[in-house]
Amino acid sequence: KQEVTQIPAALSVPEGENLVLNCSFTDSAIYNLQWFRQDPGKGLTSLLLIQSSQREQTSGRLNASLDKSSGRSTLYIAASQPGDSATYLCAEPQTGANNLFFGTGTRLTVIP
Amino acid sequence: DTGVSQNPRHKITKRGQNVTFRCDPISEHNRLYWYRQTLGQGPEFLTYFQNEAQLEKSRLLSDRFSAERPKGSFSTLEIQRTEQGDSAMYLCASSWDGQETQYFGPGTRLLVL
């Protein structure tokens, strides 16, 4: 059974702290993984997509890594800001299909 | 082009009524997806179109749900005889062949009383 797990479900950090969000997946044949941001009551914004042939992708203060062998991806946020407060979701392609299979997300609060 | 748009943004209806949502994808995108998201959960896949063809449907898509994309552009999702359990955010996403990133709309939040 395909599973994507994000722990913790919620995280609070003081402004300026560096932090890591975790995503675990069971599909060893994964060919890419995406990280999204979702603000309350809003749609999803794509942050980073990592191909299975890559180990890292960077965009500004965000860095995402992918380790197929351990079934884990991390999203690193440097120098966190209150504007980073949101829910962060990871997703992989559903096995044998075209749609995405999502984790339940980590709700991040950055305290000023 | 301003991205994926969805209408209405909010819908409140009484149990047993029919509702219809619309999604306008990014204009050059031929792939369109519908997802449903309940509070505290990640989005769950409902159905997928490539151009006007509905190629995949989730088991979540009961007989009361129907989706169309008649001209391969906008799509509609209809729920007949709504139930309280249908209350959720309905998200639409689009992408282009060979492009793995999916672009999401703002969603339609449905509340069934």
Short mmCIF file of N, CA, C and O in Angstrom, two decimals, chain A residues 31-32 34 36 38 41-44 46 49 51 89 94 96-100 102-104, chain B residues 9 31 33 35 37 40-43 45 48 56 89 91 100-102 104-107 109:
data_model
loop_
_atom_site.label_atom_id
_atom_site.label_comp_id
_atom_site.label_asym_id
_atom_site.label_seq_id
_atom_site.Cartn_x
_atom_site.Cartn_y
_atom_site.Cartn_z
N TYR A 31 9.83 8.38 -8.84
CA TYR A 31 10.66 9.06 -9.83
C TYR A 31 10.71 10.56 -9.65
O TYR A 31 11.50 11.26 -10.27
N ASN A 32 9.84 11.11 -8.79
CA ASN A 32 10.01 12.48 -8.35
C ASN A 32 9.20 12.72 -7.09
O ASN A 32 8.33 11.92 -6.73
N GLN A 34 7.42 16.16 -4.89
CA GLN A 34 7.15 17.60 -4.87
C GLN A 34 6.84 18.07 -3.46
O GLN A 34 6.20 17.35 -2.69
N PHE A 36 4.87 21.25 -1.54
CA PHE A 36 3.90 22.32 -1.74
C PHE A 36 3.73 23.09 -0.44
O PHE A 36 3.92 22.56 0.65
N GLN A 38 0.66 25.41 1.52
CA GLN A 38 -0.76 25.73 1.51
C GLN A 38 -1.06 26.67 2.66
O GLN A 38 -0.87 26.34 3.82
N GLY A 41 -7.12 27.85 4.06
CA GLY A 41 -8.26 28.08 3.19
C GLY A 41 -7.90 28.34 1.73
O GLY A 41 -8.76 28.75 0.95
N LYS A 42 -6.67 28.12 1.36
CA LYS A 42 -6.22 28.40 0.00
C LYS A 42 -5.79 27.14 -0.73
O LYS A 42 -5.73 26.05 -0.17
N GLY A 43 -5.47 27.31 -2.01
CA GLY A 43 -4.95 26.21 -2.81
C GLY A 43 -3.48 25.96 -2.51
O GLY A 43 -2.91 26.54 -1.59
N LEU A 44 -2.87 25.08 -3.30
CA LEU A 44 -1.48 24.69 -3.09
C LEU A 44 -0.56 25.45 -4.03
O LEU A 44 -0.89 25.66 -5.20
N SER A 46 3.26 25.17 -5.60
CA SER A 46 4.41 24.28 -5.75
C SER A 46 5.68 25.02 -5.34
O SER A 46 5.92 26.15 -5.78
N LEU A 49 10.37 20.60 -6.94
CA LEU A 49 10.19 19.25 -7.46
C LEU A 49 11.57 18.64 -7.61
O LEU A 49 12.45 19.25 -8.24
N GLN A 51 13.68 15.34 -8.96
CA GLN A 51 13.68 14.10 -9.73
C GLN A 51 14.45 13.04 -8.95
O GLN A 51 15.32 13.35 -8.15
N LEU A 89 3.16 20.41 2.39
CA LEU A 89 2.76 19.08 1.95
C LEU A 89 3.79 18.51 0.99
O LEU A 89 4.30 19.24 0.13
N GLN A 94 1.27 8.89 -7.84
CA GLN A 94 0.63 7.65 -7.43
C GLN A 94 1.11 6.53 -8.33
O GLN A 94 1.23 6.69 -9.53
N GLY A 96 1.53 3.87 -10.81
CA GLY A 96 0.76 3.45 -11.97
C GLY A 96 -0.28 4.43 -12.44
O GLY A 96 -1.17 4.08 -13.23
N ALA A 97 -0.21 5.67 -11.96
CA ALA A 97 -1.22 6.65 -12.34
C ALA A 97 -0.58 8.00 -12.59
O ALA A 97 0.63 8.17 -12.40
N ASN A 98 -1.39 8.96 -13.03
CA ASN A 98 -0.86 10.28 -13.35
C ASN A 98 -1.03 11.28 -12.23
O ASN A 98 -0.47 12.36 -12.29
N ASN A 99 -1.83 10.95 -11.21
CA ASN A 99 -2.12 11.92 -10.17
C ASN A 99 -1.06 11.87 -9.07
O ASN A 99 -0.19 11.00 -9.05
N LEU A 100 -1.14 12.84 -8.16
CA LEU A 100 -0.23 12.91 -7.03
C LEU A 100 -0.85 12.26 -5.80
O LEU A 100 -2.06 12.28 -5.61
N PHE A 102 -0.57 12.46 -1.75
CA PHE A 102 -0.08 13.45 -0.79
C PHE A 102 0.09 12.88 0.61
O PHE A 102 -0.64 11.96 1.03
N GLY A 103 1.03 13.50 1.36
CA GLY A 103 1.07 13.31 2.79
C GLY A 103 0.03 14.19 3.45
O GLY A 103 -0.67 14.96 2.79
N THR A 104 -0.07 14.09 4.78
CA THR A 104 -1.08 14.86 5.50
C THR A 104 -0.59 16.25 5.88
O THR A 104 -1.36 17.07 6.34
N ARG B 9 -15.88 30.10 -5.16
CA ARG B 9 -14.86 29.84 -4.14
C ARG B 9 -15.47 29.19 -2.91
O ARG B 9 -14.81 28.42 -2.22
N ARG B 31 -3.67 18.58 -19.35
CA ARG B 31 -4.03 17.65 -18.27
C ARG B 31 -4.75 18.42 -17.17
O ARG B 31 -4.33 19.50 -16.77
N TYR B 33 -6.82 17.79 -13.28
CA TYR B 33 -7.04 16.88 -12.16
C TYR B 33 -8.02 17.52 -11.17
O TYR B 33 -7.98 18.73 -10.95
N TYR B 35 -9.11 17.06 -7.09
CA TYR B 35 -8.78 16.47 -5.80
C TYR B 35 -9.80 16.95 -4.76
O TYR B 35 -10.40 18.01 -4.93
N GLN B 37 -10.08 17.67 -0.48
CA GLN B 37 -9.28 17.80 0.73
C GLN B 37 -10.19 18.10 1.92
O GLN B 37 -10.93 19.08 1.91
N GLY B 40 -7.36 19.00 7.80
CA GLY B 40 -6.24 18.30 8.42
C GLY B 40 -5.66 17.18 7.60
O GLY B 40 -4.76 16.46 8.07
N GLN B 41 -6.16 17.01 6.39
CA GLN B 41 -5.67 15.94 5.51
C GLN B 41 -5.04 16.52 4.26
O GLN B 41 -5.27 17.68 3.91
N GLY B 42 -4.23 15.70 3.59
CA GLY B 42 -3.73 16.10 2.29
C GLY B 42 -4.80 15.89 1.23
O GLY B 42 -5.78 15.17 1.45
N PRO B 43 -4.65 16.50 0.07
CA PRO B 43 -5.61 16.29 -1.02
C PRO B 43 -5.65 14.83 -1.45
O PRO B 43 -4.61 14.16 -1.46
N PHE B 45 -6.97 12.27 -4.60
CA PHE B 45 -7.29 12.29 -6.02
C PHE B 45 -8.73 11.84 -6.27
O PHE B 45 -9.21 10.87 -5.69
N TYR B 48 -9.02 12.42 -13.39
CA TYR B 48 -7.99 13.00 -14.26
C TYR B 48 -8.47 13.02 -15.71
O TYR B 48 -9.04 12.04 -16.21
N GLU B 56 -8.83 8.59 -15.76
CA GLU B 56 -8.72 7.91 -14.47
C GLU B 56 -9.77 8.44 -13.50
O GLU B 56 -10.06 9.64 -13.49
N MET B 89 -12.89 20.79 0.71
CA MET B 89 -12.34 21.70 -0.29
C MET B 89 -12.12 20.88 -1.55
O MET B 89 -11.47 19.82 -1.50
N LEU B 91 -10.30 20.82 -5.05
CA LEU B 91 -9.17 21.45 -5.71
C LEU B 91 -9.02 20.95 -7.13
O LEU B 91 -9.19 19.76 -7.41
N GLU B 100 5.97 17.65 -14.97
CA GLU B 100 5.55 16.92 -13.79
C GLU B 100 4.94 17.81 -12.72
O GLU B 100 4.20 17.33 -11.87
N THR B 101 5.23 19.09 -12.75
CA THR B 101 4.65 19.99 -11.76
C THR B 101 3.18 20.22 -12.06
O THR B 101 2.81 20.51 -13.20
N GLN B 102 2.34 20.06 -11.04
CA GLN B 102 0.93 20.37 -11.18
C GLN B 102 0.67 21.72 -10.54
O GLN B 102 1.17 22.02 -9.44
N PHE B 104 -2.07 24.28 -8.99
CA PHE B 104 -3.36 24.17 -8.33
C PHE B 104 -4.12 25.49 -8.34
O PHE B 104 -3.52 26.57 -8.26
N GLY B 105 -5.45 25.38 -8.40
CA GLY B 105 -6.32 26.52 -8.23
C GLY B 105 -6.56 26.79 -6.75
O GLY B 105 -6.09 26.05 -5.89
N PRO B 106 -7.34 27.84 -6.46
CA PRO B 106 -7.59 28.22 -5.07
C PRO B 106 -8.59 27.32 -4.35
O PRO B 106 -8.71 27.39 -3.13
N GLY B 107 -9.29 26.49 -5.12
CA GLY B 107 -10.23 25.57 -4.51
C GLY B 107 -11.63 26.13 -4.36
O GLY B 107 -11.84 27.36 -4.38
N ARG B 109 -14.66 25.65 -1.60
CA ARG B 109 -15.00 25.06 -0.30
C ARG B 109 -16.49 24.81 -0.24
O ARG B 109 -17.28 25.73 -0.38
#
